PDB file of C-alpha atoms in Angstrom:
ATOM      1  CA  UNK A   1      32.483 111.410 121.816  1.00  0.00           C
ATOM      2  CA  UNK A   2      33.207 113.412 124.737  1.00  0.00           C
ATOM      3  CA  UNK A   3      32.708 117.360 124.668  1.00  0.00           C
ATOM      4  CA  UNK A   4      34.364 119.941 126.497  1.00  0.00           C
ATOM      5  CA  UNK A   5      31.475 122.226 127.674  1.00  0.00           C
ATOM      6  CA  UNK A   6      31.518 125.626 128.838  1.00  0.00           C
ATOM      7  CA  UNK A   7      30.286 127.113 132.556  1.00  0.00           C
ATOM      8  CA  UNK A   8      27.600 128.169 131.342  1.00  0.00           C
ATOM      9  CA  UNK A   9      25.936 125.074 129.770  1.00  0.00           C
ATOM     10  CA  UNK A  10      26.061 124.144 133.552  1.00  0.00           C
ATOM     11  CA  UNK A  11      24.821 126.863 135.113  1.00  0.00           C
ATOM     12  CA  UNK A  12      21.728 126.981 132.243  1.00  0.00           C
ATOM     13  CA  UNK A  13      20.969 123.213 132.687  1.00  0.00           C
ATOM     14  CA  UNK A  14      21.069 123.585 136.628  1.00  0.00           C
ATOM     15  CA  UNK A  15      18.698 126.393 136.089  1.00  0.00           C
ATOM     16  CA  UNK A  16      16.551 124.611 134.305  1.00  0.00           C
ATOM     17  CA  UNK A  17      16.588 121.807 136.716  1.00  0.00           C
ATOM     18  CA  UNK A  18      15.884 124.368 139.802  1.00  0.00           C
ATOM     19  CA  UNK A  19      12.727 125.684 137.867  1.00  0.00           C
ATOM     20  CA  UNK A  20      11.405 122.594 136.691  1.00  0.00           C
ATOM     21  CA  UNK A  21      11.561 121.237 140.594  1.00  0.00           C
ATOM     22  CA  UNK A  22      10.095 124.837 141.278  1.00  0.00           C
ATOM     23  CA  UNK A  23       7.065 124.146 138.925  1.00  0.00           C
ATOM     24  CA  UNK A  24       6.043 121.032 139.786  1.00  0.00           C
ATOM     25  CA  UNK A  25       6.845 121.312 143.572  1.00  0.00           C
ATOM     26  CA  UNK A  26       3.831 124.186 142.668  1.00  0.00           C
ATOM     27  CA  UNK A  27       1.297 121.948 140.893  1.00  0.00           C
ATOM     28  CA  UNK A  28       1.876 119.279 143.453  1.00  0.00           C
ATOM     29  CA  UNK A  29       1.972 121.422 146.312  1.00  0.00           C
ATOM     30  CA  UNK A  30       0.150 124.932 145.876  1.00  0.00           C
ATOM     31  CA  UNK A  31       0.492 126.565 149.380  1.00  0.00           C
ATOM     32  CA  UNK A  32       4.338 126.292 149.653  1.00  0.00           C
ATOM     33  CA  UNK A  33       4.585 129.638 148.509  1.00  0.00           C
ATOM     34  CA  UNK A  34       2.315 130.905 151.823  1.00  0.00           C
ATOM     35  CA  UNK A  35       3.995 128.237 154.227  1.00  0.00           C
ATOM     36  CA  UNK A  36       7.594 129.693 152.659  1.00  0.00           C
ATOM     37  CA  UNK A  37       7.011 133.599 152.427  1.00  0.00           C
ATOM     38  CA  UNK A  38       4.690 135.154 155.076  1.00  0.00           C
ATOM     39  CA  UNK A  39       2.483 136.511 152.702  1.00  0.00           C
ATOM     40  CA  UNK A  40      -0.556 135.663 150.822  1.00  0.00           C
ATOM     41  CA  UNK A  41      -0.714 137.171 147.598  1.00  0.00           C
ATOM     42  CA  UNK A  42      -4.002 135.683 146.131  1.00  0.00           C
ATOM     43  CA  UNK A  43      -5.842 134.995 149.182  1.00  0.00           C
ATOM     44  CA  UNK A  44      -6.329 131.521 148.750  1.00  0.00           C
ATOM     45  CA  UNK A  45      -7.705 131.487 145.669  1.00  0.00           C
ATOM     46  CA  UNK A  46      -4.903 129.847 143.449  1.00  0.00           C
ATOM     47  CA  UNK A  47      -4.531 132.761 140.823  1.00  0.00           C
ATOM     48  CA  UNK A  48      -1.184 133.203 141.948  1.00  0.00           C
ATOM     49  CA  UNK A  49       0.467 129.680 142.223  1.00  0.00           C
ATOM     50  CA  UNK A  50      -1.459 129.383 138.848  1.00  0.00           C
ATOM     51  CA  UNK A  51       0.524 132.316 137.147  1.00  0.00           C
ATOM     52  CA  UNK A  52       3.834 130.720 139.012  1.00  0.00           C
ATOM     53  CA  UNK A  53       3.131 127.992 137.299  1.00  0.00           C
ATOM     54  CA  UNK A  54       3.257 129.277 133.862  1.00  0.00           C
ATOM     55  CA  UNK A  55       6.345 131.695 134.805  1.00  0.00           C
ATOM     56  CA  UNK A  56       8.094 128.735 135.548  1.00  0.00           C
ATOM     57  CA  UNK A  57       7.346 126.735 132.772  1.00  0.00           C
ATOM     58  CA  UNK A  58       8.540 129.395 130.582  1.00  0.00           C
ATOM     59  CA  UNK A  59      11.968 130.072 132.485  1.00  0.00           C
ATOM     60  CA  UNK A  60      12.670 126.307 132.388  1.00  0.00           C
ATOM     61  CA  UNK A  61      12.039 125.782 128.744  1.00  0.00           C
ATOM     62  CA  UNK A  62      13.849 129.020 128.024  1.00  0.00           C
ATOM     63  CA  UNK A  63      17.016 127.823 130.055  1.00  0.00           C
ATOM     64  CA  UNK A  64      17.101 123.973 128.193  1.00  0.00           C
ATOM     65  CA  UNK A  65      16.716 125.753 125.025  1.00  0.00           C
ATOM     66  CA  UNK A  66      19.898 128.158 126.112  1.00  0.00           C
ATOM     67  CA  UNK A  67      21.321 124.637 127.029  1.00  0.00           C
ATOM     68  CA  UNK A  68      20.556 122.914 124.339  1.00  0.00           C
ATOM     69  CA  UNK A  69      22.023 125.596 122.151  1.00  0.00           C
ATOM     70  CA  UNK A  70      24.976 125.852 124.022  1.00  0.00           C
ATOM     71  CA  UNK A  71      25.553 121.780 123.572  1.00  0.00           C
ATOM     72  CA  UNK A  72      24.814 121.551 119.628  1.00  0.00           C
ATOM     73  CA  UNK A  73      27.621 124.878 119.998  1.00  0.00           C
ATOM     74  CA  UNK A  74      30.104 123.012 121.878  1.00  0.00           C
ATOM     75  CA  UNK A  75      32.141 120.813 119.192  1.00  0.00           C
ATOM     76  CA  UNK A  76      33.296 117.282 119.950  1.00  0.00           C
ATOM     77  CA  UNK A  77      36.661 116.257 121.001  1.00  0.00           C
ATOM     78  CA  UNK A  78      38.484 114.632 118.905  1.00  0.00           C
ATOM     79  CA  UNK A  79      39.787 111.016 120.056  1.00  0.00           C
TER      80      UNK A  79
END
């Protein structure tokens, strides 16, 4: 069955995908945030790509659970 989502199922999946490639760009890669922004908030010590981490983790679940709502919301079309 095919369903006739709204904008914003795509926007909150998209977002989801963005922070999930965020977070584990991150964990793979910790000083992206120092080669990106010409700052160093944590001096090197990882605090901070730690805590960006866990931000992220928490946006991205928060936006598939939006998502995920917004699907199971969305009634089928009928065929």
């Amino acid at each position: 069955m095919k369903r006739r989502l709204r904008p914003v199922f795509w926007i909150e999946s998209v977002l989801a995908l963005v922070t999930a490639f965020l977070m584990v760009l991150t964990v793979a890669w910790p000083d992206w945030v120092e080669s990106v922004f010409p700052f160093d908030p944590d001096q090197h010590n990882g605090s901070f790509e730690w805590g960006l981490v866990v931000s992220l983790f928490v946006v991205t679940m928060a936006f598939a659970v939006l998502a995920k709502h917004e699907w199971y919301r969305t009634p089928p079309k009928p065929t």
